[in-house]
Amino acid sequence: MGTREIFSFLRSWLSDPAAVGAIAPSGQALAQAITGEISAASAPVIELGPGTGVFTRALLARGLCERDLTLVEYGSDFVRLLQYSFPSAQVLWMDAGRLSRETLGDGVKAGAVVSGLPLLNLSPRKVVAILAGAFAVLRPNGVFYQFTYAPVCPVSRPLLDRLGLKASLMARVIRNVPPASVYRITRRGPLRLVSG
Ligand SMILES: C[S@@+](CC[C@H](N)C(=O)[O-])C[C@H]1O[C@@H](n2cnc3c(N)ncnc32)[C@H](O)[C@@H]1O
């Protein structure tokens, strides 16, 4: 991690630790685990809460082009860093709970959403808005990848049921500070539509 990333992370953490929701940016092992099923065929890909861009770099290493990435970030320091680091990506300075087809513009649906959002620090209402918005812009077989430091899925079963979604544990990553788990969240059936 470069000096720019370290200062950006520290400034963001000091101004809003709950929104950052981590004591440090994710490590390489977690970045590889959460992006492990994604390839160029998944394009376009949306990343929620990219922070310093650890997962973004892993997506590029997996064959995605910057222009196939939409980075949705709330923290202004992180937004400036992302615009500097990934000049050809679409960087949206906005709340991930406001994601919709309109915000993405060209109408091409995403193959994957990669989320670094601290879902456990958010209200259930906000989590519903985030998932409903994400599945509105995902292809029918699109996947929402989420990591968590908690021992269970950060989206509760009743909430998944309400949205017609299912979650499965994909990986446990011990070599991260703190250790983390990655979940894949998909539609439960091909015809069920997600709404808030
Ligand atoms: C746990 S950090 C993860 C950063 C990076 N993905 C990583 O793993 O190192 C959470 C990120 O989500 C962003 N964030 C939190 N709430 C958000 C929201 N409602 N909309 C968009 N970004 C948000 C924070 O600013 C921060 O960049």
Short mmCIF file of N, CA and C in Angstrom, two decimals, residues 20-189:
data_model
loop_
_atom_site.label_atom_id
_atom_site.label_comp_id
_atom_site.label_asym_id
_atom_site.label_seq_id
_atom_site.Cartn_x
_atom_site.Cartn_y
_atom_site.Cartn_z
N VAL A 20 -16.23 3.40 7.56
CA VAL A 20 -15.09 2.63 7.02
C VAL A 20 -15.22 1.19 7.50
N GLY A 21 -15.51 0.99 8.78
CA GLY A 21 -15.86 -0.34 9.27
C GLY A 21 -14.73 -1.35 9.27
N ALA A 22 -13.49 -0.89 9.24
CA ALA A 22 -12.35 -1.81 9.24
C ALA A 22 -11.17 -1.10 9.88
N ILE A 23 -10.24 -1.90 10.44
CA ILE A 23 -9.07 -1.27 11.06
C ILE A 23 -7.94 -1.10 10.05
N ALA A 24 -8.09 -1.70 8.89
CA ALA A 24 -7.09 -1.59 7.82
C ALA A 24 -7.73 -2.03 6.51
N PRO A 25 -7.18 -1.59 5.38
CA PRO A 25 -7.68 -2.11 4.10
C PRO A 25 -7.50 -3.64 4.04
N SER A 26 -8.34 -4.29 3.26
CA SER A 26 -8.24 -5.75 3.12
C SER A 26 -6.90 -6.15 2.53
N GLY A 27 -6.48 -7.38 2.86
CA GLY A 27 -5.22 -7.91 2.33
C GLY A 27 -5.43 -8.62 0.99
N GLN A 28 -4.31 -9.03 0.41
CA GLN A 28 -4.34 -9.69 -0.91
C GLN A 28 -5.13 -11.00 -0.90
N ALA A 29 -5.01 -11.77 0.20
CA ALA A 29 -5.70 -13.07 0.23
C ALA A 29 -7.21 -12.88 0.16
N LEU A 30 -7.70 -11.88 0.89
CA LEU A 30 -9.15 -11.62 0.86
C LEU A 30 -9.55 -11.07 -0.52
N ALA A 31 -8.71 -10.21 -1.08
CA ALA A 31 -9.00 -9.64 -2.41
C ALA A 31 -9.10 -10.76 -3.45
N GLN A 32 -8.21 -11.74 -3.34
CA GLN A 32 -8.25 -12.84 -4.31
C GLN A 32 -9.47 -13.73 -4.08
N ALA A 33 -9.83 -13.92 -2.81
CA ALA A 33 -10.99 -14.78 -2.51
C ALA A 33 -12.29 -14.13 -3.02
N ILE A 34 -12.46 -12.85 -2.78
CA ILE A 34 -13.75 -12.23 -3.13
C ILE A 34 -13.90 -12.03 -4.64
N THR A 35 -12.77 -11.97 -5.36
CA THR A 35 -12.85 -11.78 -6.82
C THR A 35 -12.60 -13.09 -7.58
N GLY A 36 -12.44 -14.18 -6.84
CA GLY A 36 -11.97 -15.45 -7.44
C GLY A 36 -12.84 -16.04 -8.52
N GLU A 37 -14.17 -15.76 -8.50
CA GLU A 37 -15.06 -16.33 -9.52
C GLU A 37 -15.29 -15.38 -10.69
N ILE A 38 -14.69 -14.20 -10.61
CA ILE A 38 -14.98 -13.15 -11.60
C ILE A 38 -13.94 -13.19 -12.72
N SER A 39 -14.42 -12.98 -13.96
CA SER A 39 -13.52 -12.93 -15.12
C SER A 39 -14.01 -11.82 -16.05
N ALA A 40 -13.32 -11.67 -17.17
CA ALA A 40 -13.72 -10.65 -18.14
C ALA A 40 -15.17 -10.87 -18.60
N ALA A 41 -15.62 -12.14 -18.58
CA ALA A 41 -16.99 -12.44 -19.00
C ALA A 41 -18.03 -11.85 -18.04
N SER A 42 -17.61 -11.47 -16.85
CA SER A 42 -18.54 -10.88 -15.86
C SER A 42 -18.81 -9.41 -16.14
N ALA A 43 -18.04 -8.80 -17.03
CA ALA A 43 -18.14 -7.35 -17.26
C ALA A 43 -19.53 -6.93 -17.75
N PRO A 44 -20.01 -5.76 -17.36
CA PRO A 44 -19.38 -4.84 -16.42
C PRO A 44 -19.55 -5.32 -14.98
N VAL A 45 -18.64 -4.86 -14.13
CA VAL A 45 -18.67 -5.23 -12.70
C VAL A 45 -18.79 -3.95 -11.87
N ILE A 46 -19.59 -4.03 -10.82
CA ILE A 46 -19.79 -2.89 -9.92
C ILE A 46 -19.13 -3.19 -8.59
N GLU A 47 -18.38 -2.25 -8.07
CA GLU A 47 -17.79 -2.43 -6.74
C GLU A 47 -18.40 -1.41 -5.78
N LEU A 48 -18.87 -1.89 -4.65
CA LEU A 48 -19.47 -1.02 -3.63
C LEU A 48 -18.49 -0.86 -2.47
N GLY A 49 -18.18 0.37 -2.11
CA GLY A 49 -17.24 0.61 -1.01
C GLY A 49 -15.84 0.17 -1.33
N PRO A 50 -15.26 0.63 -2.44
CA PRO A 50 -13.90 0.16 -2.81
C PRO A 50 -12.80 0.70 -1.93
N GLY A 51 -13.04 1.78 -1.19
CA GLY A 51 -12.01 2.30 -0.28
C GLY A 51 -10.74 2.66 -1.04
N THR A 52 -9.62 2.06 -0.66
CA THR A 52 -8.34 2.38 -1.31
C THR A 52 -8.14 1.60 -2.63
N GLY A 53 -9.07 0.70 -2.96
CA GLY A 53 -8.99 0.02 -4.26
C GLY A 53 -8.30 -1.34 -4.25
N VAL A 54 -8.25 -1.98 -3.09
CA VAL A 54 -7.59 -3.30 -3.02
C VAL A 54 -8.32 -4.33 -3.90
N PHE A 55 -9.65 -4.37 -3.81
CA PHE A 55 -10.41 -5.32 -4.63
C PHE A 55 -10.41 -4.87 -6.10
N THR A 56 -10.38 -3.56 -6.32
CA THR A 56 -10.36 -3.04 -7.70
C THR A 56 -9.13 -3.57 -8.43
N ARG A 57 -7.99 -3.52 -7.76
CA ARG A 57 -6.74 -4.02 -8.39
C ARG A 57 -6.84 -5.51 -8.66
N ALA A 58 -7.48 -6.24 -7.75
CA ALA A 58 -7.63 -7.69 -7.97
C ALA A 58 -8.55 -7.95 -9.17
N LEU A 59 -9.57 -7.11 -9.35
CA LEU A 59 -10.46 -7.27 -10.51
C LEU A 59 -9.69 -7.02 -11.81
N LEU A 60 -8.83 -6.01 -11.81
CA LEU A 60 -8.03 -5.73 -13.00
C LEU A 60 -7.09 -6.90 -13.28
N ALA A 61 -6.53 -7.48 -12.23
CA ALA A 61 -5.62 -8.62 -12.40
C ALA A 61 -6.36 -9.84 -12.95
N ARG A 62 -7.69 -9.88 -12.76
CA ARG A 62 -8.47 -11.01 -13.28
C ARG A 62 -8.96 -10.77 -14.71
N GLY A 63 -8.50 -9.70 -15.32
CA GLY A 63 -8.79 -9.50 -16.75
C GLY A 63 -9.84 -8.45 -17.06
N LEU A 64 -10.41 -7.83 -16.02
CA LEU A 64 -11.38 -6.75 -16.27
C LEU A 64 -10.62 -5.50 -16.72
N CYS A 65 -11.25 -4.68 -17.55
CA CYS A 65 -10.66 -3.39 -17.94
C CYS A 65 -11.22 -2.33 -17.00
N GLU A 66 -10.43 -1.29 -16.78
CA GLU A 66 -10.92 -0.19 -15.93
C GLU A 66 -12.28 0.32 -16.40
N ARG A 67 -12.43 0.44 -17.73
CA ARG A 67 -13.68 1.03 -18.22
C ARG A 67 -14.89 0.12 -17.99
N ASP A 68 -14.65 -1.14 -17.62
CA ASP A 68 -15.75 -2.05 -17.29
C ASP A 68 -16.12 -2.01 -15.82
N LEU A 69 -15.46 -1.12 -15.06
CA LEU A 69 -15.70 -1.06 -13.62
C LEU A 69 -16.44 0.20 -13.23
N THR A 70 -17.47 0.03 -12.38
CA THR A 70 -18.14 1.17 -11.76
C THR A 70 -17.85 1.08 -10.27
N LEU A 71 -17.24 2.11 -9.73
CA LEU A 71 -16.83 2.12 -8.32
C LEU A 71 -17.73 3.09 -7.57
N VAL A 72 -18.49 2.54 -6.61
CA VAL A 72 -19.47 3.35 -5.87
C VAL A 72 -18.94 3.58 -4.46
N GLU A 73 -18.59 4.81 -4.17
CA GLU A 73 -17.93 5.10 -2.89
C GLU A 73 -18.52 6.38 -2.29
N TYR A 74 -18.61 6.37 -0.96
CA TYR A 74 -19.27 7.39 -0.17
C TYR A 74 -18.26 8.39 0.39
N GLY A 75 -17.07 7.91 0.70
CA GLY A 75 -16.06 8.75 1.36
C GLY A 75 -15.33 9.62 0.33
N SER A 76 -15.32 10.95 0.58
CA SER A 76 -14.76 11.86 -0.43
C SER A 76 -13.25 11.65 -0.62
N ASP A 77 -12.52 11.34 0.45
CA ASP A 77 -11.08 11.08 0.30
C ASP A 77 -10.84 9.87 -0.58
N PHE A 78 -11.63 8.81 -0.33
CA PHE A 78 -11.49 7.60 -1.14
C PHE A 78 -11.85 7.89 -2.60
N VAL A 79 -12.89 8.70 -2.81
CA VAL A 79 -13.31 9.02 -4.18
C VAL A 79 -12.18 9.69 -4.94
N ARG A 80 -11.52 10.66 -4.32
CA ARG A 80 -10.39 11.34 -4.98
C ARG A 80 -9.27 10.35 -5.31
N LEU A 81 -8.98 9.47 -4.36
CA LEU A 81 -7.92 8.48 -4.57
C LEU A 81 -8.28 7.54 -5.73
N LEU A 82 -9.54 7.10 -5.76
CA LEU A 82 -9.98 6.16 -6.81
C LEU A 82 -9.93 6.83 -8.18
N GLN A 83 -10.34 8.09 -8.24
CA GLN A 83 -10.30 8.81 -9.53
C GLN A 83 -8.86 8.94 -10.02
N TYR A 84 -7.95 9.15 -9.08
CA TYR A 84 -6.52 9.27 -9.43
C TYR A 84 -5.95 7.91 -9.86
N SER A 85 -6.30 6.86 -9.11
CA SER A 85 -5.70 5.53 -9.35
C SER A 85 -6.30 4.81 -10.56
N PHE A 86 -7.60 5.04 -10.81
CA PHE A 86 -8.30 4.31 -11.88
C PHE A 86 -9.02 5.31 -12.79
N PRO A 87 -8.26 6.09 -13.55
CA PRO A 87 -8.86 7.21 -14.31
C PRO A 87 -9.89 6.79 -15.36
N SER A 88 -9.84 5.53 -15.82
CA SER A 88 -10.80 5.13 -16.85
C SER A 88 -12.03 4.43 -16.26
N ALA A 89 -12.02 4.19 -14.96
CA ALA A 89 -13.20 3.57 -14.34
C ALA A 89 -14.25 4.65 -14.09
N GLN A 90 -15.52 4.21 -13.97
CA GLN A 90 -16.57 5.15 -13.61
C GLN A 90 -16.63 5.21 -12.08
N VAL A 91 -16.24 6.34 -11.51
CA VAL A 91 -16.25 6.48 -10.04
C VAL A 91 -17.46 7.32 -9.66
N LEU A 92 -18.37 6.71 -8.88
CA LEU A 92 -19.58 7.43 -8.47
C LEU A 92 -19.48 7.78 -6.99
N TRP A 93 -19.54 9.06 -6.70
CA TRP A 93 -19.50 9.52 -5.30
C TRP A 93 -20.94 9.52 -4.79
N MET A 94 -21.34 8.44 -4.20
CA MET A 94 -22.75 8.33 -3.77
C MET A 94 -22.91 7.20 -2.74
N ASP A 95 -24.08 7.20 -2.13
CA ASP A 95 -24.47 6.17 -1.17
C ASP A 95 -24.87 4.92 -1.97
N ALA A 96 -24.28 3.78 -1.62
CA ALA A 96 -24.58 2.54 -2.35
C ALA A 96 -26.05 2.16 -2.24
N GLY A 97 -26.77 2.72 -1.29
CA GLY A 97 -28.20 2.44 -1.15
C GLY A 97 -29.04 3.15 -2.21
N ARG A 98 -28.43 3.98 -3.02
CA ARG A 98 -29.17 4.71 -4.05
C ARG A 98 -28.88 4.18 -5.46
N LEU A 99 -28.29 3.00 -5.50
CA LEU A 99 -27.95 2.42 -6.80
C LEU A 99 -29.24 2.06 -7.57
N SER A 100 -29.27 2.39 -8.84
CA SER A 100 -30.43 2.03 -9.67
C SER A 100 -29.98 1.98 -11.12
N ARG A 101 -30.86 1.50 -11.98
CA ARG A 101 -30.52 1.45 -13.41
C ARG A 101 -30.14 2.83 -13.92
N GLU A 102 -30.84 3.85 -13.41
CA GLU A 102 -30.60 5.23 -13.89
C GLU A 102 -29.16 5.66 -13.57
N THR A 103 -28.67 5.28 -12.36
CA THR A 103 -27.34 5.75 -11.97
C THR A 103 -26.25 5.15 -12.87
N LEU A 104 -26.54 3.98 -13.46
CA LEU A 104 -25.51 3.34 -14.26
C LEU A 104 -25.56 3.75 -15.73
N GLY A 105 -26.68 4.30 -16.14
CA GLY A 105 -26.71 4.92 -17.47
C GLY A 105 -26.91 4.01 -18.64
N ASP A 106 -25.88 3.31 -19.11
CA ASP A 106 -25.95 2.67 -20.43
C ASP A 106 -26.87 1.45 -20.51
N GLY A 107 -27.42 1.00 -19.39
CA GLY A 107 -28.42 -0.07 -19.43
C GLY A 107 -27.84 -1.48 -19.50
N VAL A 108 -26.53 -1.62 -19.64
CA VAL A 108 -25.94 -2.97 -19.68
C VAL A 108 -25.86 -3.50 -18.26
N LYS A 109 -26.43 -4.68 -18.03
CA LYS A 109 -26.47 -5.20 -16.67
C LYS A 109 -25.14 -5.85 -16.28
N ALA A 110 -24.86 -5.80 -14.99
CA ALA A 110 -23.58 -6.28 -14.48
C ALA A 110 -23.60 -7.79 -14.26
N GLY A 111 -22.43 -8.41 -14.38
CA GLY A 111 -22.31 -9.83 -14.09
C GLY A 111 -22.00 -10.08 -12.62
N ALA A 112 -21.44 -9.07 -11.96
CA ALA A 112 -21.08 -9.24 -10.54
C ALA A 112 -21.04 -7.90 -9.83
N VAL A 113 -21.40 -7.96 -8.55
CA VAL A 113 -21.21 -6.82 -7.65
C VAL A 113 -20.26 -7.31 -6.55
N VAL A 114 -19.20 -6.55 -6.30
CA VAL A 114 -18.25 -6.88 -5.24
C VAL A 114 -18.44 -5.83 -4.16
N SER A 115 -18.77 -6.29 -2.95
CA SER A 115 -19.08 -5.33 -1.89
C SER A 115 -18.10 -5.41 -0.72
N GLY A 116 -17.50 -4.25 -0.43
CA GLY A 116 -16.68 -4.12 0.77
C GLY A 116 -17.43 -3.32 1.82
N LEU A 117 -18.74 -3.15 1.64
CA LEU A 117 -19.52 -2.32 2.57
C LEU A 117 -19.60 -2.98 3.94
N PRO A 118 -19.53 -2.17 5.01
CA PRO A 118 -19.68 -2.72 6.37
C PRO A 118 -21.16 -2.93 6.70
N LEU A 119 -21.77 -3.97 6.12
CA LEU A 119 -23.22 -4.15 6.22
C LEU A 119 -23.71 -4.22 7.66
N LEU A 120 -22.87 -4.78 8.55
CA LEU A 120 -23.32 -4.93 9.94
C LEU A 120 -23.43 -3.58 10.65
N ASN A 121 -22.80 -2.54 10.11
CA ASN A 121 -22.90 -1.20 10.71
C ASN A 121 -24.07 -0.41 10.13
N LEU A 122 -24.79 -1.01 9.18
CA LEU A 122 -25.87 -0.29 8.50
C LEU A 122 -27.23 -0.79 9.00
N SER A 123 -28.25 0.07 8.88
CA SER A 123 -29.60 -0.32 9.31
C SER A 123 -30.15 -1.37 8.34
N PRO A 124 -31.09 -2.23 8.81
CA PRO A 124 -31.70 -3.21 7.90
C PRO A 124 -32.33 -2.51 6.69
N ARG A 125 -32.91 -1.34 6.91
CA ARG A 125 -33.52 -0.59 5.81
C ARG A 125 -32.48 -0.25 4.73
N LYS A 126 -31.30 0.17 5.18
CA LYS A 126 -30.24 0.52 4.23
C LYS A 126 -29.73 -0.73 3.51
N VAL A 127 -29.63 -1.84 4.25
CA VAL A 127 -29.16 -3.09 3.63
C VAL A 127 -30.16 -3.54 2.55
N VAL A 128 -31.45 -3.41 2.84
CA VAL A 128 -32.47 -3.76 1.83
C VAL A 128 -32.31 -2.87 0.60
N ALA A 129 -32.11 -1.57 0.82
CA ALA A 129 -31.96 -0.64 -0.32
C ALA A 129 -30.73 -1.03 -1.16
N ILE A 130 -29.64 -1.38 -0.48
CA ILE A 130 -28.41 -1.75 -1.19
C ILE A 130 -28.62 -3.01 -2.03
N LEU A 131 -29.20 -4.04 -1.42
CA LEU A 131 -29.38 -5.31 -2.14
C LEU A 131 -30.41 -5.17 -3.26
N ALA A 132 -31.52 -4.47 -2.98
CA ALA A 132 -32.54 -4.29 -4.02
C ALA A 132 -31.95 -3.52 -5.21
N GLY A 133 -31.19 -2.47 -4.92
CA GLY A 133 -30.57 -1.68 -5.99
C GLY A 133 -29.57 -2.52 -6.77
N ALA A 134 -28.77 -3.30 -6.05
CA ALA A 134 -27.74 -4.11 -6.71
C ALA A 134 -28.38 -5.15 -7.62
N PHE A 135 -29.41 -5.85 -7.13
CA PHE A 135 -30.01 -6.90 -7.96
C PHE A 135 -30.83 -6.31 -9.12
N ALA A 136 -31.20 -5.04 -9.02
CA ALA A 136 -31.88 -4.38 -10.15
C ALA A 136 -30.90 -4.13 -11.30
N VAL A 137 -29.60 -4.06 -10.99
CA VAL A 137 -28.62 -3.80 -12.05
C VAL A 137 -27.77 -5.03 -12.38
N LEU A 138 -28.09 -6.16 -11.73
CA LEU A 138 -27.37 -7.42 -12.02
C LEU A 138 -28.13 -8.23 -13.06
N ARG A 139 -27.39 -8.98 -13.88
CA ARG A 139 -28.03 -9.90 -14.82
C ARG A 139 -28.76 -10.98 -14.02
N PRO A 140 -29.68 -11.75 -14.66
CA PRO A 140 -30.44 -12.76 -13.92
C PRO A 140 -29.55 -13.74 -13.15
N ASN A 141 -28.40 -14.09 -13.72
CA ASN A 141 -27.49 -15.02 -13.04
C ASN A 141 -26.34 -14.28 -12.34
N GLY A 142 -26.49 -12.98 -12.17
CA GLY A 142 -25.43 -12.16 -11.56
C GLY A 142 -25.25 -12.50 -10.08
N VAL A 143 -24.05 -12.26 -9.58
CA VAL A 143 -23.71 -12.63 -8.20
C VAL A 143 -23.25 -11.39 -7.43
N PHE A 144 -23.70 -11.32 -6.18
CA PHE A 144 -23.30 -10.26 -5.25
C PHE A 144 -22.31 -10.89 -4.26
N TYR A 145 -21.06 -10.43 -4.28
CA TYR A 145 -20.04 -10.97 -3.38
C TYR A 145 -19.84 -10.01 -2.21
N GLN A 146 -19.88 -10.55 -1.00
CA GLN A 146 -19.78 -9.72 0.21
C GLN A 146 -18.81 -10.36 1.19
N PHE A 147 -17.96 -9.55 1.81
CA PHE A 147 -17.14 -10.12 2.88
C PHE A 147 -17.61 -9.60 4.22
N THR A 148 -17.22 -10.31 5.26
CA THR A 148 -17.61 -9.92 6.62
C THR A 148 -16.56 -10.42 7.61
N TYR A 149 -16.43 -9.72 8.72
CA TYR A 149 -15.56 -10.21 9.80
C TYR A 149 -16.37 -11.06 10.79
N ALA A 150 -17.69 -11.08 10.63
CA ALA A 150 -18.57 -11.81 11.56
C ALA A 150 -18.53 -13.31 11.25
N PRO A 151 -18.91 -14.14 12.23
CA PRO A 151 -18.90 -15.59 11.99
C PRO A 151 -20.08 -16.08 11.15
N VAL A 152 -21.05 -15.20 10.89
CA VAL A 152 -22.23 -15.59 10.09
C VAL A 152 -22.43 -14.58 8.95
N CYS A 153 -23.34 -14.93 8.04
CA CYS A 153 -23.62 -14.04 6.92
C CYS A 153 -24.13 -12.68 7.44
N PRO A 154 -23.63 -11.56 6.94
CA PRO A 154 -24.06 -10.26 7.46
C PRO A 154 -25.47 -9.86 7.01
N VAL A 155 -26.08 -10.66 6.13
CA VAL A 155 -27.48 -10.40 5.75
C VAL A 155 -28.31 -11.51 6.40
N SER A 156 -29.28 -11.10 7.23
CA SER A 156 -30.03 -12.11 7.99
C SER A 156 -30.92 -12.95 7.07
N ARG A 157 -31.29 -14.12 7.55
CA ARG A 157 -32.14 -15.03 6.77
C ARG A 157 -33.49 -14.41 6.42
N PRO A 158 -34.19 -13.76 7.42
CA PRO A 158 -35.48 -13.15 7.07
C PRO A 158 -35.34 -12.09 5.97
N LEU A 159 -34.25 -11.36 6.04
CA LEU A 159 -34.05 -10.31 5.03
C LEU A 159 -33.78 -10.92 3.65
N LEU A 160 -32.97 -11.99 3.63
CA LEU A 160 -32.72 -12.69 2.35
C LEU A 160 -34.04 -13.23 1.80
N ASP A 161 -34.85 -13.85 2.69
CA ASP A 161 -36.14 -14.43 2.25
C ASP A 161 -37.03 -13.34 1.66
N ARG A 162 -37.06 -12.20 2.34
CA ARG A 162 -37.92 -11.10 1.90
C ARG A 162 -37.55 -10.64 0.49
N LEU A 163 -36.25 -10.71 0.18
CA LEU A 163 -35.78 -10.23 -1.13
C LEU A 163 -35.69 -11.35 -2.17
N GLY A 164 -36.05 -12.59 -1.77
CA GLY A 164 -35.96 -13.70 -2.72
C GLY A 164 -34.52 -14.07 -3.05
N LEU A 165 -33.64 -13.95 -2.04
CA LEU A 165 -32.22 -14.21 -2.27
C LEU A 165 -31.74 -15.37 -1.40
N LYS A 166 -30.59 -15.92 -1.76
CA LYS A 166 -29.95 -16.94 -0.91
C LYS A 166 -28.46 -16.61 -0.82
N ALA A 167 -27.86 -17.02 0.32
CA ALA A 167 -26.43 -16.73 0.53
C ALA A 167 -25.71 -18.03 0.83
N SER A 168 -24.49 -18.15 0.31
CA SER A 168 -23.68 -19.32 0.68
C SER A 168 -22.25 -18.87 0.98
N LEU A 169 -21.66 -19.57 1.92
CA LEU A 169 -20.28 -19.26 2.31
C LEU A 169 -19.34 -19.72 1.20
N MET A 170 -18.48 -18.82 0.75
CA MET A 170 -17.58 -19.15 -0.36
C MET A 170 -16.17 -19.44 0.13
N ALA A 171 -15.73 -18.66 1.12
CA ALA A 171 -14.34 -18.83 1.61
C ALA A 171 -14.20 -18.23 3.00
N ARG A 172 -13.32 -18.86 3.78
CA ARG A 172 -12.89 -18.23 5.03
C ARG A 172 -11.43 -17.86 4.82
N VAL A 173 -11.09 -16.61 5.11
CA VAL A 173 -9.73 -16.13 4.84
C VAL A 173 -9.06 -15.81 6.18
N ILE A 174 -8.20 -16.71 6.61
CA ILE A 174 -7.51 -16.53 7.88
C ILE A 174 -6.41 -15.48 7.73
N ARG A 175 -5.77 -15.47 6.54
CA ARG A 175 -4.66 -14.54 6.31
C ARG A 175 -5.16 -13.14 5.95
N ASN A 176 -5.97 -12.59 6.86
CA ASN A 176 -6.43 -11.21 6.71
C ASN A 176 -6.51 -10.65 8.12
N VAL A 177 -6.38 -9.34 8.25
CA VAL A 177 -6.47 -8.71 9.57
C VAL A 177 -7.69 -7.79 9.60
N PRO A 178 -8.74 -8.19 10.36
CA PRO A 178 -8.93 -9.49 11.01
C PRO A 178 -9.36 -10.55 9.99
N PRO A 179 -9.33 -11.85 10.39
CA PRO A 179 -9.81 -12.90 9.48
C PRO A 179 -11.23 -12.60 9.01
N ALA A 180 -11.54 -13.02 7.79
CA ALA A 180 -12.83 -12.65 7.20
C ALA A 180 -13.44 -13.83 6.46
N SER A 181 -14.73 -13.71 6.15
CA SER A 181 -15.42 -14.72 5.33
C SER A 181 -16.02 -14.01 4.12
N VAL A 182 -16.14 -14.79 3.03
CA VAL A 182 -16.74 -14.24 1.80
C VAL A 182 -18.02 -15.02 1.51
N TYR A 183 -19.10 -14.29 1.26
CA TYR A 183 -20.39 -14.90 0.90
C TYR A 183 -20.76 -14.54 -0.52
N ARG A 184 -21.40 -15.51 -1.19
CA ARG A 184 -21.97 -15.21 -2.50
C ARG A 184 -23.49 -15.19 -2.33
N ILE A 185 -24.10 -14.12 -2.81
CA ILE A 185 -25.54 -13.93 -2.67
C ILE A 185 -26.14 -13.90 -4.07
N THR A 186 -27.15 -14.75 -4.29
CA THR A 186 -27.77 -14.86 -5.62
C THR A 186 -29.29 -14.87 -5.48
N ARG A 187 -29.94 -14.71 -6.62
CA ARG A 187 -31.39 -14.85 -6.62
C ARG A 187 -31.75 -16.30 -6.31
N ARG A 188 -32.86 -16.48 -5.59
CA ARG A 188 -33.25 -17.85 -5.22
C ARG A 188 -33.83 -18.58 -6.43
N GLY A 189 -34.57 -17.87 -7.25
CA GLY A 189 -35.15 -18.49 -8.45
C GLY A 189 -35.01 -17.52 -9.60
#
